[in-house]
Short mmCIF file of C-alpha atoms and ligand atoms in Angstrom, two decimals:
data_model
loop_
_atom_site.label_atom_id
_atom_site.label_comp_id
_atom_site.label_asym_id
_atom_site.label_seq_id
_atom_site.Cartn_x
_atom_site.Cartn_y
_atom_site.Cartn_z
CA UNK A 1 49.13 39.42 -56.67
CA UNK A 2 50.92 40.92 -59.52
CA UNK A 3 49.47 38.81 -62.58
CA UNK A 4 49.88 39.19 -65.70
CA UNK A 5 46.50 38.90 -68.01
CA UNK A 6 46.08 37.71 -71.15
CA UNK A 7 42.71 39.73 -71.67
CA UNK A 8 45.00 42.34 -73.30
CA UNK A 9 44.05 42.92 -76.78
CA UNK A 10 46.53 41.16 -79.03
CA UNK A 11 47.35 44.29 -81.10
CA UNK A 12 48.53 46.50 -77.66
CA UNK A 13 50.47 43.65 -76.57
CA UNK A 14 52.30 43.65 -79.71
CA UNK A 15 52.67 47.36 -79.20
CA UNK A 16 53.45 47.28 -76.08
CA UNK A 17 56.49 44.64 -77.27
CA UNK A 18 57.41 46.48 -79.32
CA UNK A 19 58.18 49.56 -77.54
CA UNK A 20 60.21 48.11 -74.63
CA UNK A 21 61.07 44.61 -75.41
CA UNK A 22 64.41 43.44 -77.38
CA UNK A 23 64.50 40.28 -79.20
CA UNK A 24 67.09 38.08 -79.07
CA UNK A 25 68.08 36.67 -82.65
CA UNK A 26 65.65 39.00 -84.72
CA UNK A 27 65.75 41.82 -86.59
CA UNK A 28 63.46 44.76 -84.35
CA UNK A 29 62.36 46.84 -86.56
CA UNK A 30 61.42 44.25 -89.38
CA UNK A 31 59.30 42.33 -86.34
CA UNK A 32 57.75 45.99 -84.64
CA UNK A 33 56.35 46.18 -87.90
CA UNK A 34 54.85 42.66 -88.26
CA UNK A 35 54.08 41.68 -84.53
CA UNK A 36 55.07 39.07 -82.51
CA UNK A 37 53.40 36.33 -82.17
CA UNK A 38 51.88 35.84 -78.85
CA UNK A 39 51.62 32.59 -76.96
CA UNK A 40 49.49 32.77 -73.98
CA UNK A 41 49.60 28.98 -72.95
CA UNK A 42 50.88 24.99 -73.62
CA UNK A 43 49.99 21.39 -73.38
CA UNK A 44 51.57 18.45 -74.53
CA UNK A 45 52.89 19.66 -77.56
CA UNK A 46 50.14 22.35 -78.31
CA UNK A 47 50.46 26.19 -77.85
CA UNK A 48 48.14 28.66 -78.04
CA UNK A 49 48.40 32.23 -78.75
CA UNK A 50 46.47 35.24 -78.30
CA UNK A 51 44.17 34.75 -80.52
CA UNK A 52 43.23 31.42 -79.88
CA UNK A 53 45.01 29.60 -82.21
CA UNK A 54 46.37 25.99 -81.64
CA UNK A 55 50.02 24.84 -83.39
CA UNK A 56 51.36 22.01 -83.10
CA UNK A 57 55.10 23.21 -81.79
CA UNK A 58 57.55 20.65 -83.83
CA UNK A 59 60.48 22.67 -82.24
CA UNK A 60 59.82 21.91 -77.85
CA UNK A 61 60.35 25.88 -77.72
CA UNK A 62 63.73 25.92 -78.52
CA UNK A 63 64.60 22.41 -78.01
CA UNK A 64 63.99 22.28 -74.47
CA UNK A 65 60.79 20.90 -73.62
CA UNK A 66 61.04 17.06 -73.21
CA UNK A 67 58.19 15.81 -71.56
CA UNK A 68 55.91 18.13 -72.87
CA UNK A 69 54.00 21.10 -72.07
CA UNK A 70 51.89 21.96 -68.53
CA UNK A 71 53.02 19.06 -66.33
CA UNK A 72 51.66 19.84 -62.64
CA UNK A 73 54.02 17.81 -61.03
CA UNK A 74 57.03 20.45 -62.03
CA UNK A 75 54.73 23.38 -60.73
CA UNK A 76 54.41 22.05 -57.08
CA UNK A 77 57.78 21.01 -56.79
CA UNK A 78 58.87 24.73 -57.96
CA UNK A 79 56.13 26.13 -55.63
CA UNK A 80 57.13 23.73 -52.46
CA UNK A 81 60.96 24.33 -52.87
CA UNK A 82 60.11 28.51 -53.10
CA UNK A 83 57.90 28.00 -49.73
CA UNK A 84 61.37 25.65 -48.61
CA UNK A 85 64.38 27.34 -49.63
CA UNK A 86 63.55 29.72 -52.46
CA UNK A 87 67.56 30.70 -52.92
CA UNK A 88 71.03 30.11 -51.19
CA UNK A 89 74.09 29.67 -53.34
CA UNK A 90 76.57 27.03 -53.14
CA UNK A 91 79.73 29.13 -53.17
CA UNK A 92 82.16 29.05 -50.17
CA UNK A 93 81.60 25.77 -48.69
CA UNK A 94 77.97 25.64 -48.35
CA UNK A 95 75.45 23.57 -50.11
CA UNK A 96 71.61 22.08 -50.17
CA UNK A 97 69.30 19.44 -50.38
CA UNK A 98 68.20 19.78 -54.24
CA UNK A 99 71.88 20.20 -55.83
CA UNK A 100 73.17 17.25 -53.78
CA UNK A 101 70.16 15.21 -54.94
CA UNK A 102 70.59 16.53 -58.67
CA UNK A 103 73.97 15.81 -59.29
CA UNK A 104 74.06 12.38 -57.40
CA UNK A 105 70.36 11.94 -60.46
CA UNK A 106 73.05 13.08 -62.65
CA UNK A 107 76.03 10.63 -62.12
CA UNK A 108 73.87 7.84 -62.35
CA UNK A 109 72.47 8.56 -65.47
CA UNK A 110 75.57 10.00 -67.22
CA UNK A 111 77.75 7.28 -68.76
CA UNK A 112 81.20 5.93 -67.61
CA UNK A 113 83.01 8.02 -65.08
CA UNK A 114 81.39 11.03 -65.49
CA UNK A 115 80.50 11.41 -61.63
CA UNK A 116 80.72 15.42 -61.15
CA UNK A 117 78.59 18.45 -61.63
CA UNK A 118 79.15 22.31 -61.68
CA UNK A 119 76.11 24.25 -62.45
CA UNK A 120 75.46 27.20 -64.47
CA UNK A 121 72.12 29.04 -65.56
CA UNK A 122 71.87 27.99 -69.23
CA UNK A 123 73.93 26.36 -71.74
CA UNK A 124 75.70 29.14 -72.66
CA UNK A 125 77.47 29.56 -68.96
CA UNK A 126 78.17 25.95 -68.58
CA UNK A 127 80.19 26.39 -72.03
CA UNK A 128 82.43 29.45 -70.59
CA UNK A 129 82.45 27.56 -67.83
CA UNK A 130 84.16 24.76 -69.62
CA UNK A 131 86.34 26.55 -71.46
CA UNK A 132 88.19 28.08 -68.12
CA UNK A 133 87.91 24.50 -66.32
CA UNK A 134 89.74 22.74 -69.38
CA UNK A 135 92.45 25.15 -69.64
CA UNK A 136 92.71 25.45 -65.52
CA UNK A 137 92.93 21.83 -65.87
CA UNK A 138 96.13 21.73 -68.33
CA UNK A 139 97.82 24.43 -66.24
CA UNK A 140 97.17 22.87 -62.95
CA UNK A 141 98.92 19.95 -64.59
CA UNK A 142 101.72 21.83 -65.65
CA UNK A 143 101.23 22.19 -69.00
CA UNK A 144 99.70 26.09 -69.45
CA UNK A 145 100.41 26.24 -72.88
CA UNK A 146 97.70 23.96 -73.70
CA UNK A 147 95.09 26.32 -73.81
CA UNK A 148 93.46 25.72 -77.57
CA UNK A 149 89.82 24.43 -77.65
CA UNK A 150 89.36 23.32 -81.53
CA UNK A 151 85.50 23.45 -82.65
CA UNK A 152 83.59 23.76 -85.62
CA UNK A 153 82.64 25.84 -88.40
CA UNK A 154 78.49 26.30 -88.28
CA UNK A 155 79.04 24.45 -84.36
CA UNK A 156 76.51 26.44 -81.88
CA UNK A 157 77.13 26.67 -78.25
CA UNK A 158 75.88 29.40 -76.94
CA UNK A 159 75.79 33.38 -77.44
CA UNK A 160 78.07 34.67 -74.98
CA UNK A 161 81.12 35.73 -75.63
CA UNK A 162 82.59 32.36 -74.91
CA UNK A 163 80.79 30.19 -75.83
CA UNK A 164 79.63 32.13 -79.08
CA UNK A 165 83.37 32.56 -79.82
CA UNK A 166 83.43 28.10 -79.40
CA UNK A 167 80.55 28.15 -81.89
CA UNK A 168 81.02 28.48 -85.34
CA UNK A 169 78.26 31.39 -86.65
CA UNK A 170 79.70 33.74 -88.65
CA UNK A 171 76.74 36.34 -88.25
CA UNK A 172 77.72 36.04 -84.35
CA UNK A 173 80.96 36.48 -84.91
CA UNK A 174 81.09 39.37 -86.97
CA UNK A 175 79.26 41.09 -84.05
CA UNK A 176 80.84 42.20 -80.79
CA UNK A 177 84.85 41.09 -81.07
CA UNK A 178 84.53 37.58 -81.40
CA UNK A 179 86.37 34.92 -81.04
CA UNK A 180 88.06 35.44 -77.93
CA UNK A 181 91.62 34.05 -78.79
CA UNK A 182 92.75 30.46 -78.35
CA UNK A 183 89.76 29.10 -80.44
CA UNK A 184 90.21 27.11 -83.14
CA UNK A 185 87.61 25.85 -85.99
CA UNK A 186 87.84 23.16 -88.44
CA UNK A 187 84.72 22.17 -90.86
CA UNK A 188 81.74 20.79 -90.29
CA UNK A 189 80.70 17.14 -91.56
CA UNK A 190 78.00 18.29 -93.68
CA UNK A 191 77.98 16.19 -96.62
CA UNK A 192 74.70 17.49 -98.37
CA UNK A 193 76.24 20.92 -98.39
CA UNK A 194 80.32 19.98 -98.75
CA UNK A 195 80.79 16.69 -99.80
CA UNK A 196 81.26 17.58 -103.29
CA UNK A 197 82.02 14.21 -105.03
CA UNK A 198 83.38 12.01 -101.68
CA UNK A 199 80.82 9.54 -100.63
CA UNK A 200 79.14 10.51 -97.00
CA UNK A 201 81.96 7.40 -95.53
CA UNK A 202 84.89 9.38 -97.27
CA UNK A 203 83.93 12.34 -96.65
CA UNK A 204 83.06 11.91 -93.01
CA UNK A 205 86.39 10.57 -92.76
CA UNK A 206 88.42 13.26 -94.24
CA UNK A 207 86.19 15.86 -92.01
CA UNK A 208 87.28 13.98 -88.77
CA UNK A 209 91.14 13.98 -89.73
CA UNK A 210 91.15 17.86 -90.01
CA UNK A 211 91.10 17.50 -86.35
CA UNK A 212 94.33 15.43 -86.86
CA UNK A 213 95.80 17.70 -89.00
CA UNK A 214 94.63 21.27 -86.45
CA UNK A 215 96.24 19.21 -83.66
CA UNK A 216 99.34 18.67 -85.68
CA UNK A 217 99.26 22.14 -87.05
CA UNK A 218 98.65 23.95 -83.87
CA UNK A 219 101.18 21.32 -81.91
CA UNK A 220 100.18 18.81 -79.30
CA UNK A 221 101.25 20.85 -76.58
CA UNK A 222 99.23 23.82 -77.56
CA UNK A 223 95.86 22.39 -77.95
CA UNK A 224 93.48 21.77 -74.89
CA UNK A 225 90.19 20.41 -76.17
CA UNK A 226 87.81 19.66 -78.56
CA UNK A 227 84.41 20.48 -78.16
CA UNK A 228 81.53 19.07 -80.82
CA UNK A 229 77.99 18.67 -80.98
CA UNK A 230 77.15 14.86 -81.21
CA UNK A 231 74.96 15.92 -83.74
CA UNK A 232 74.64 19.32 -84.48
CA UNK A 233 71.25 20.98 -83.52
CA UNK A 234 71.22 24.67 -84.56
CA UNK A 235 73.34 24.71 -87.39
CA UNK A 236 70.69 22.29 -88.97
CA UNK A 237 70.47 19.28 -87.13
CA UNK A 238 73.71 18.09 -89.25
CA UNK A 239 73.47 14.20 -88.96
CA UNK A 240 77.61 13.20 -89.59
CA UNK A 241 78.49 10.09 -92.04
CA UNK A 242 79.14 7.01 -89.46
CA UNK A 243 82.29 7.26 -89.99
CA UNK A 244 83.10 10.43 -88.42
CA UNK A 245 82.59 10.37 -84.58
CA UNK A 246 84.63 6.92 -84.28
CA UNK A 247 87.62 9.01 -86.26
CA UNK A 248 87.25 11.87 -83.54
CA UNK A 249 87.40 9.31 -81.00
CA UNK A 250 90.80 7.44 -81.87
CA UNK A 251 92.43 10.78 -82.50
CA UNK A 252 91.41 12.45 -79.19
CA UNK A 253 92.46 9.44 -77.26
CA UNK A 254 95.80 9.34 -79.51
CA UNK A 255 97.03 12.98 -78.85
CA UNK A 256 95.27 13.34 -75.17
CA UNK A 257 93.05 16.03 -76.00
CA UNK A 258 89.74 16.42 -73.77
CA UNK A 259 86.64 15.89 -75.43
CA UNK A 260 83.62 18.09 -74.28
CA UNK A 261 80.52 16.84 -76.08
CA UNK A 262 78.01 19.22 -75.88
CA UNK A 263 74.85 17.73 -75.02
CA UNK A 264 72.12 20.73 -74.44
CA UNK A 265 70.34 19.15 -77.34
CA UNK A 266 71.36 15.68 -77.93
CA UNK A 267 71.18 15.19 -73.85
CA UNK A 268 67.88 13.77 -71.98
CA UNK A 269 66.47 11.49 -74.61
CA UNK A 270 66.44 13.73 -77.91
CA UNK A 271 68.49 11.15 -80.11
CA UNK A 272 67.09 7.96 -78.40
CA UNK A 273 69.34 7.41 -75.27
CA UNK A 274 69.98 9.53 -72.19
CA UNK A 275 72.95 11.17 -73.79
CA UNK A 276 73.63 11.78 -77.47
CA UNK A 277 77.32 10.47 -76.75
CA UNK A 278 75.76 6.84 -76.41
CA UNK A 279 73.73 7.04 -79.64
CA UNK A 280 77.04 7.83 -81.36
CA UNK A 281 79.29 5.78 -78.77
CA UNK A 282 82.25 8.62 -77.61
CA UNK A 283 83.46 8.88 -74.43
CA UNK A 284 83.89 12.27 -73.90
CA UNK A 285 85.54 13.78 -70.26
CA UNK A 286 83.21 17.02 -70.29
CA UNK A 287 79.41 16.86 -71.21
CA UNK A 288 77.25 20.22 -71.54
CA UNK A 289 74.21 19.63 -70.47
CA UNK A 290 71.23 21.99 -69.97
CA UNK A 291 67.71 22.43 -72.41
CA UNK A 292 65.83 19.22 -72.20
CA UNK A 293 67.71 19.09 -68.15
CA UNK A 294 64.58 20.97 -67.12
CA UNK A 295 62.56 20.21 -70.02
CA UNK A 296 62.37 24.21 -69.98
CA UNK A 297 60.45 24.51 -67.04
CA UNK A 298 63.72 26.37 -65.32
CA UNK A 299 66.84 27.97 -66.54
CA UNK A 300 69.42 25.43 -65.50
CA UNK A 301 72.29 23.90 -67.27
CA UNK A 302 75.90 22.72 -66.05
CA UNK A 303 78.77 20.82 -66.89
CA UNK A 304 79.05 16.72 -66.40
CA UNK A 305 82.62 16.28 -65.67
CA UNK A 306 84.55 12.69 -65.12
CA UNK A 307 86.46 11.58 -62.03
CA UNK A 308 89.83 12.78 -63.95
CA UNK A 309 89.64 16.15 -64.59
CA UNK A 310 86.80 16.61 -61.42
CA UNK A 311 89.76 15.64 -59.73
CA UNK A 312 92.43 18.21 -60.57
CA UNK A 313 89.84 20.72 -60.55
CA UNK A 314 88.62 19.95 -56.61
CA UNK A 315 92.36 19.87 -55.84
CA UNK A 316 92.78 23.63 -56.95
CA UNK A 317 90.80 26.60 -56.16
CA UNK A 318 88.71 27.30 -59.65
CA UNK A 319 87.89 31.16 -59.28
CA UNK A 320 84.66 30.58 -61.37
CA UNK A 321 80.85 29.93 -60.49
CA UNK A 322 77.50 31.89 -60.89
CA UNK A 323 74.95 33.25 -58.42
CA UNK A 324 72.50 31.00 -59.50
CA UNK A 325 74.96 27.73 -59.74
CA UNK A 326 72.82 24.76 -58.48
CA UNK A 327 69.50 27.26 -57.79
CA UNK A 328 67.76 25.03 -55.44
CA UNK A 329 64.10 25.67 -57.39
CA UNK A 330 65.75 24.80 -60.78
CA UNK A 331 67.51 21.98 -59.31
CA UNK A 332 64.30 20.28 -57.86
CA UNK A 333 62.48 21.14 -61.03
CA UNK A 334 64.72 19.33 -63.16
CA UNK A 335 64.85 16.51 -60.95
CA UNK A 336 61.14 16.20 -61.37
CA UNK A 337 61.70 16.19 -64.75
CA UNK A 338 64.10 13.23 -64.34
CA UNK A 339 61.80 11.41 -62.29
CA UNK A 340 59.16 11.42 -64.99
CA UNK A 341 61.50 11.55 -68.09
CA UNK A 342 62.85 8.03 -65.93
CA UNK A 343 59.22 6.43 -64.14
CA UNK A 344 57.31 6.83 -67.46
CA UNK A 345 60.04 5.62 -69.86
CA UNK A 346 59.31 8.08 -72.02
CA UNK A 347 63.53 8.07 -73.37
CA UNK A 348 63.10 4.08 -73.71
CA UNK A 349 59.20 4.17 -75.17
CA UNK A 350 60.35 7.03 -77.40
CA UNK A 351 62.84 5.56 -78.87
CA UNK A 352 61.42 2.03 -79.15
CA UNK A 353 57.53 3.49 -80.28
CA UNK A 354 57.22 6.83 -81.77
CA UNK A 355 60.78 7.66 -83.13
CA UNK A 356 60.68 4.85 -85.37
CA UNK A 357 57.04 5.86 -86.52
CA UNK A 358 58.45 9.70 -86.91
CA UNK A 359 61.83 8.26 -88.53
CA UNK A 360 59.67 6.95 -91.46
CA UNK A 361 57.14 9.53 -92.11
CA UNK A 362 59.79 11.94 -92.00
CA UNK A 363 62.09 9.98 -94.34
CA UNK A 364 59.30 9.87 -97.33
CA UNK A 365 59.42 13.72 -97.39
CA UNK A 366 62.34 12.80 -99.56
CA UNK A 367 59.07 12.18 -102.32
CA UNK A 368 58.53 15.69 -102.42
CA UNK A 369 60.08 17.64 -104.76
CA UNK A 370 60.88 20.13 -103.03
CA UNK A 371 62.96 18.02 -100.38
CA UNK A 372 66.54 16.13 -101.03
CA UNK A 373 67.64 14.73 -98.06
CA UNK A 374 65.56 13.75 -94.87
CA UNK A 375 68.05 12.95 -91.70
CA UNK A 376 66.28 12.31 -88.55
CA UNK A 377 68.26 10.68 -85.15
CA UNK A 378 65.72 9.81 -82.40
CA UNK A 379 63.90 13.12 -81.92
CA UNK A 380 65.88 15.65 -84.14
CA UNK A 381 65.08 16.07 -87.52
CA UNK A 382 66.03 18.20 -90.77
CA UNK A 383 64.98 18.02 -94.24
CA UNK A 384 67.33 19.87 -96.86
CA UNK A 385 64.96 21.89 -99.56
CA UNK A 386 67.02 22.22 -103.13
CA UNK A 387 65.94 23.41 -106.51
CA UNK A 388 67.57 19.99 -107.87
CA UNK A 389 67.56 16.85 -106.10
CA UNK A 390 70.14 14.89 -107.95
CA UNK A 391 72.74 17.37 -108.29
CA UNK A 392 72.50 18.41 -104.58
CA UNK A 393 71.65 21.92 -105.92
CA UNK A 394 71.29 25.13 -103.98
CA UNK A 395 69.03 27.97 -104.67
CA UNK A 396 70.36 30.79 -106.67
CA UNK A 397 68.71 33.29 -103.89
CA UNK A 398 70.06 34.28 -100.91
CA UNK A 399 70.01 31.29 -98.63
CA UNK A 400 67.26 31.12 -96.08
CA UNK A 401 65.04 32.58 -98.62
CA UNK A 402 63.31 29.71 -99.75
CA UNK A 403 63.83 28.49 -95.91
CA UNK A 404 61.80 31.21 -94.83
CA UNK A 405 59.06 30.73 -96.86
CA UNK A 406 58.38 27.84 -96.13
CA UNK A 407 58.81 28.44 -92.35
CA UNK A 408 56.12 30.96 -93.20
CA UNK A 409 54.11 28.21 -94.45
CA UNK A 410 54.64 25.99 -91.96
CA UNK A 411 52.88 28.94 -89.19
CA UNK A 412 50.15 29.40 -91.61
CA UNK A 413 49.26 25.90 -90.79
CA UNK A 414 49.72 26.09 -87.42
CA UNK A 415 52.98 23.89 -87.57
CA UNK A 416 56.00 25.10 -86.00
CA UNK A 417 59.11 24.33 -88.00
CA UNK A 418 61.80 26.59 -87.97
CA UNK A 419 64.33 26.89 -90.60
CA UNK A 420 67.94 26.86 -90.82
CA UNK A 421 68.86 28.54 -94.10
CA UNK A 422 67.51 26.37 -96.55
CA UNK A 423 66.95 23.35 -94.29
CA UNK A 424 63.60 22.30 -92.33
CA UNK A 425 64.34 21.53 -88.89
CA UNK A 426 61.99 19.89 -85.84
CA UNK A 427 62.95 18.44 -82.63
CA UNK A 428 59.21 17.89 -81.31
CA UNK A 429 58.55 16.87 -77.27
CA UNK A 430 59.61 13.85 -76.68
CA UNK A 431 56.25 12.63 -75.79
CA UNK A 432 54.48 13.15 -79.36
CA UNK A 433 52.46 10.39 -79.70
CA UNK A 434 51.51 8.87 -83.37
CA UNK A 435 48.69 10.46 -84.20
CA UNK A 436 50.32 14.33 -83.64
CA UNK A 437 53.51 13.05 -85.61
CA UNK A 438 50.65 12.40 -88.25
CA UNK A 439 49.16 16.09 -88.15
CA UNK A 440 53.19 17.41 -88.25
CA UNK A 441 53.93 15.56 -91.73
CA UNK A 442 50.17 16.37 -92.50
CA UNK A 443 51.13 19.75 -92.26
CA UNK A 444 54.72 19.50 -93.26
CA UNK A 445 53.49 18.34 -96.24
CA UNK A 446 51.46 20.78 -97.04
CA UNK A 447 53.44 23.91 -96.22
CA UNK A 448 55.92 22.18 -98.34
CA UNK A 449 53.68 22.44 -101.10
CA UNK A 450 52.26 25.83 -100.59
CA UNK A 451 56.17 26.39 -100.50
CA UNK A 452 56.39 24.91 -104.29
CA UNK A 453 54.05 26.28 -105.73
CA UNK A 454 54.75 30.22 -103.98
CA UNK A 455 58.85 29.90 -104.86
CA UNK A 456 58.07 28.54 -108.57
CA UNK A 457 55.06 31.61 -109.00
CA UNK A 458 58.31 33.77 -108.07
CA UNK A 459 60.38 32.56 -110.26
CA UNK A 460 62.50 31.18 -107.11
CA UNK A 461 62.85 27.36 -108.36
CA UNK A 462 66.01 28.25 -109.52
CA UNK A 463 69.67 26.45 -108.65
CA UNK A 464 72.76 28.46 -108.14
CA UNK A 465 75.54 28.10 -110.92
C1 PLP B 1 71.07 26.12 -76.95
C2 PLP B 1 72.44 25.59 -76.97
C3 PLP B 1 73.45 26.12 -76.14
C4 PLP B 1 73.23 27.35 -75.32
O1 PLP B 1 72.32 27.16 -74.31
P1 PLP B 1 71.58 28.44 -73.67
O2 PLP B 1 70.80 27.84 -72.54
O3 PLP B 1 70.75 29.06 -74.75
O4 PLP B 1 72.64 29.37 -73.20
C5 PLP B 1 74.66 25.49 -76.12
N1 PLP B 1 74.92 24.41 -76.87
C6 PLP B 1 73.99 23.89 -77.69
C7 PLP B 1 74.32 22.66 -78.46
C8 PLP B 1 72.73 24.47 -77.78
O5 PLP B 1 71.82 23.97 -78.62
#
């Protein structure tokens, strides 16, 4: 059997990294020459790395991992269904037992009429995949010219050329020719950062009607979609004022646009329900779904699509699909992961138990000084680090600087935290119990002091002009 130790010393792993591996999202050289960190193995909401050291991972990997770390249960239904059927595709009329069972799972749980599934490999394909179904849609309907999708500035869905052109990251998209054309962004409900002197209610308003105003812009009959975060994850888990998604809402029903709410994060319990679309009550036609689908334990995502457009879509051939659409292995993992994400309650005792708990610990970070505003929803959290509280300040360094730092912090404590810019961000498993959201502000806390006192030593405490 071809297995892969961990008896390597750390140091020629890192070398060995180095050499042939390419990191997505990271600068190479600057991380050759540090070393990446290692992680060997997971529990719960432990990792370990190479060197035996235990941190407490804040983030689930990269948002992913719901029910926690090492759950059996997902192994022997992977290792059964490769012993089974370890492949066949679904394309030209053909089809198995774990897709039909996942996306029947799916309906039920997904709210309203959203009945239909087409599978990708990750949230990124399920986003390009969108983006040719909504504008096959409009043209099977006779209206080609709608063909627009509107997003948002600092939006993330994904990092292919798609779906990183529907995003809103600069750095991505001065790399590589993107956007593709047709995409459209507006700004991003970010009060901390752009609210200026509008309360969060005004401003959230006036950030929902630039969609009114694109639309109007652009014209009705040019614009196909708008796609939206319910809250936004990577861009800093971006909480909107309340008075934002309802805004969205009337105008998308008023001008007939489709909504696609892109659930990779909010989806499978993160903000408190099932979908982040009933924590911030929108009906969208098109949800993204992929990340906590799994929990991680197998690239899978897909596309949740109601009756409506499934409709128009069935009734045409759609040239589009992947080889691994509806993998049979990652379909009967994630179903696993349904079954105990469902059987052990763990959306309903999360959000009824421990969110609460982790709502208010995470709130009084707001004491420190370090820390203005504290948002959390459910299981996604940021904390926004300024020089100056009250005026809302920003660092006169580079952003990220002071993020970083403290990120740095956060490691040396064995707390994972990443940061986004200058904001904090966690999004722990799902299944953090009290007395591990304890250690995280434990050591939240701290790093953010360590942070203080390193940034003020450097003459960092500074606010922009
Ligand atoms: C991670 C993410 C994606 C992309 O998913 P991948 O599986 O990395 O391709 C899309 N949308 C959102 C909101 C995400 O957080």
């Amino acid at each position: 059997m071809a297995i892969i130790t961990n008896h390597m010393p750390t140091e020629e792993l890192q070398a060995l990294d180095a050499a042939h591996h390419m990191h997505p999202f990271s600068n190479g050289d600057e991380l050759s020459a540090k070393g990446a960190r290692v992680i060997t193995r997971a529990k719960g909401v432990t990792l370990t790395d190479s060197e035996g050291v235990e941190l407490l991972d804040a983030m689930a990997g990269l948002w992913c991992v719901n029910i926690g770390y090492g759950r059996d249960e997902l192994a022997d239904v992977a290792a059964r269904q490769m012993r089974e059927l370890p492949y066949y595709n679904t394309f030209f009329q053909t089809t198995h037992v774990p897709v039909i069972a996942l996306s029947q799972r799916l309906a039920e749980l997904a709210p309203g009429d959203l009945n239909h599934v087409f599978y990708a490999g990750s949230g990124s394909e399920a986003n390009d995949t969108n983006i040719r179904m909504v504008r096959t849609y409009w043209a099977e309907k006779g209206k080609p010219t709608k063909s627009i999708i509107i997003s948002r500035k600092n939006a993330y869905h994904g990092s292919s050329v798609g779906s990183g052109s529907l995003g809103g990251m600069t750095p991505m998209h001065a790399q590589g020719g993107l956007p593709i054309p047709d995409i459209h962004h507006i700004n991003q409900p970010n009060w901390w950062a752009e609210g200026g002197d509008m309360s969060p209610e005004e401003f959230g308003l006036a950030r929902a009607r630039e969609l009114e105003e694109a639309i109007n812009e652009l014209g009705e009959d040019r614009v196909a979609a708008f796609i939206a975060e319910p809250i936004q994850g990577a861009g800093g888990v971006i909480v909107p004022p309340e008075t934002y998604w309802p805004e969205i809402q009337r105008i998308c029903d008023k001008y007939e646009i489709l909504l696609i709410a892109d659930e990779v994060i909010c989806g499978f319990g993160r903000t408190g329900n099932w979908f982040g679309s009933q924590t911030l009550n929108i009906r969208p036609h098109i949800m993204t779904i992929a990340k906590g689908l799994s929990s991680g334990y197998a690239p899978i995502g897909g596309s949740i699509v109601c009756d409506e457009v499934a409709e128009v879509i069935n009734a045409c051939e759609f040239n589009h699909g992947y080889t691994y659409s509806g993998h049979p292995v990652a379909a009967a993992v994630a179903l696993e992961n349904l079954r105990i994400l469902d059987e052990e309650k763990i959306v309903e005792k999360g959000a009824a138990e421990t969110a609460p708990y982790l709502k208010e610990k995470w709130e009084a970070l707001t004491d420190h000084p370090l820390v203005g505003e504290a948002k959390i929803v459910g299981f996604m959290g940021s904390i926004a680090l300024t020089p100056d509280k009250a005026a809302r300040a920003k660092f006169a360094s580079d952003p990220g600087t002071v993020g970083y730092i403290c990120r740095e912090r956060c490691f040396a404590n064995k707390l994972v935290m990443r940061h986004v810019g200058d904001r904090m961000i966690i999004s722990p498993p799902l299944v953090i119990s009290k007395s591990e959201i304890d250690t995280l502000i434990d050591r939240a806390h701290q790093s953010l002091d360590e942070c203080y006192a390193r940034i003020k030593d450097e003459g960092l405490l500074k606010a922009a002009s």
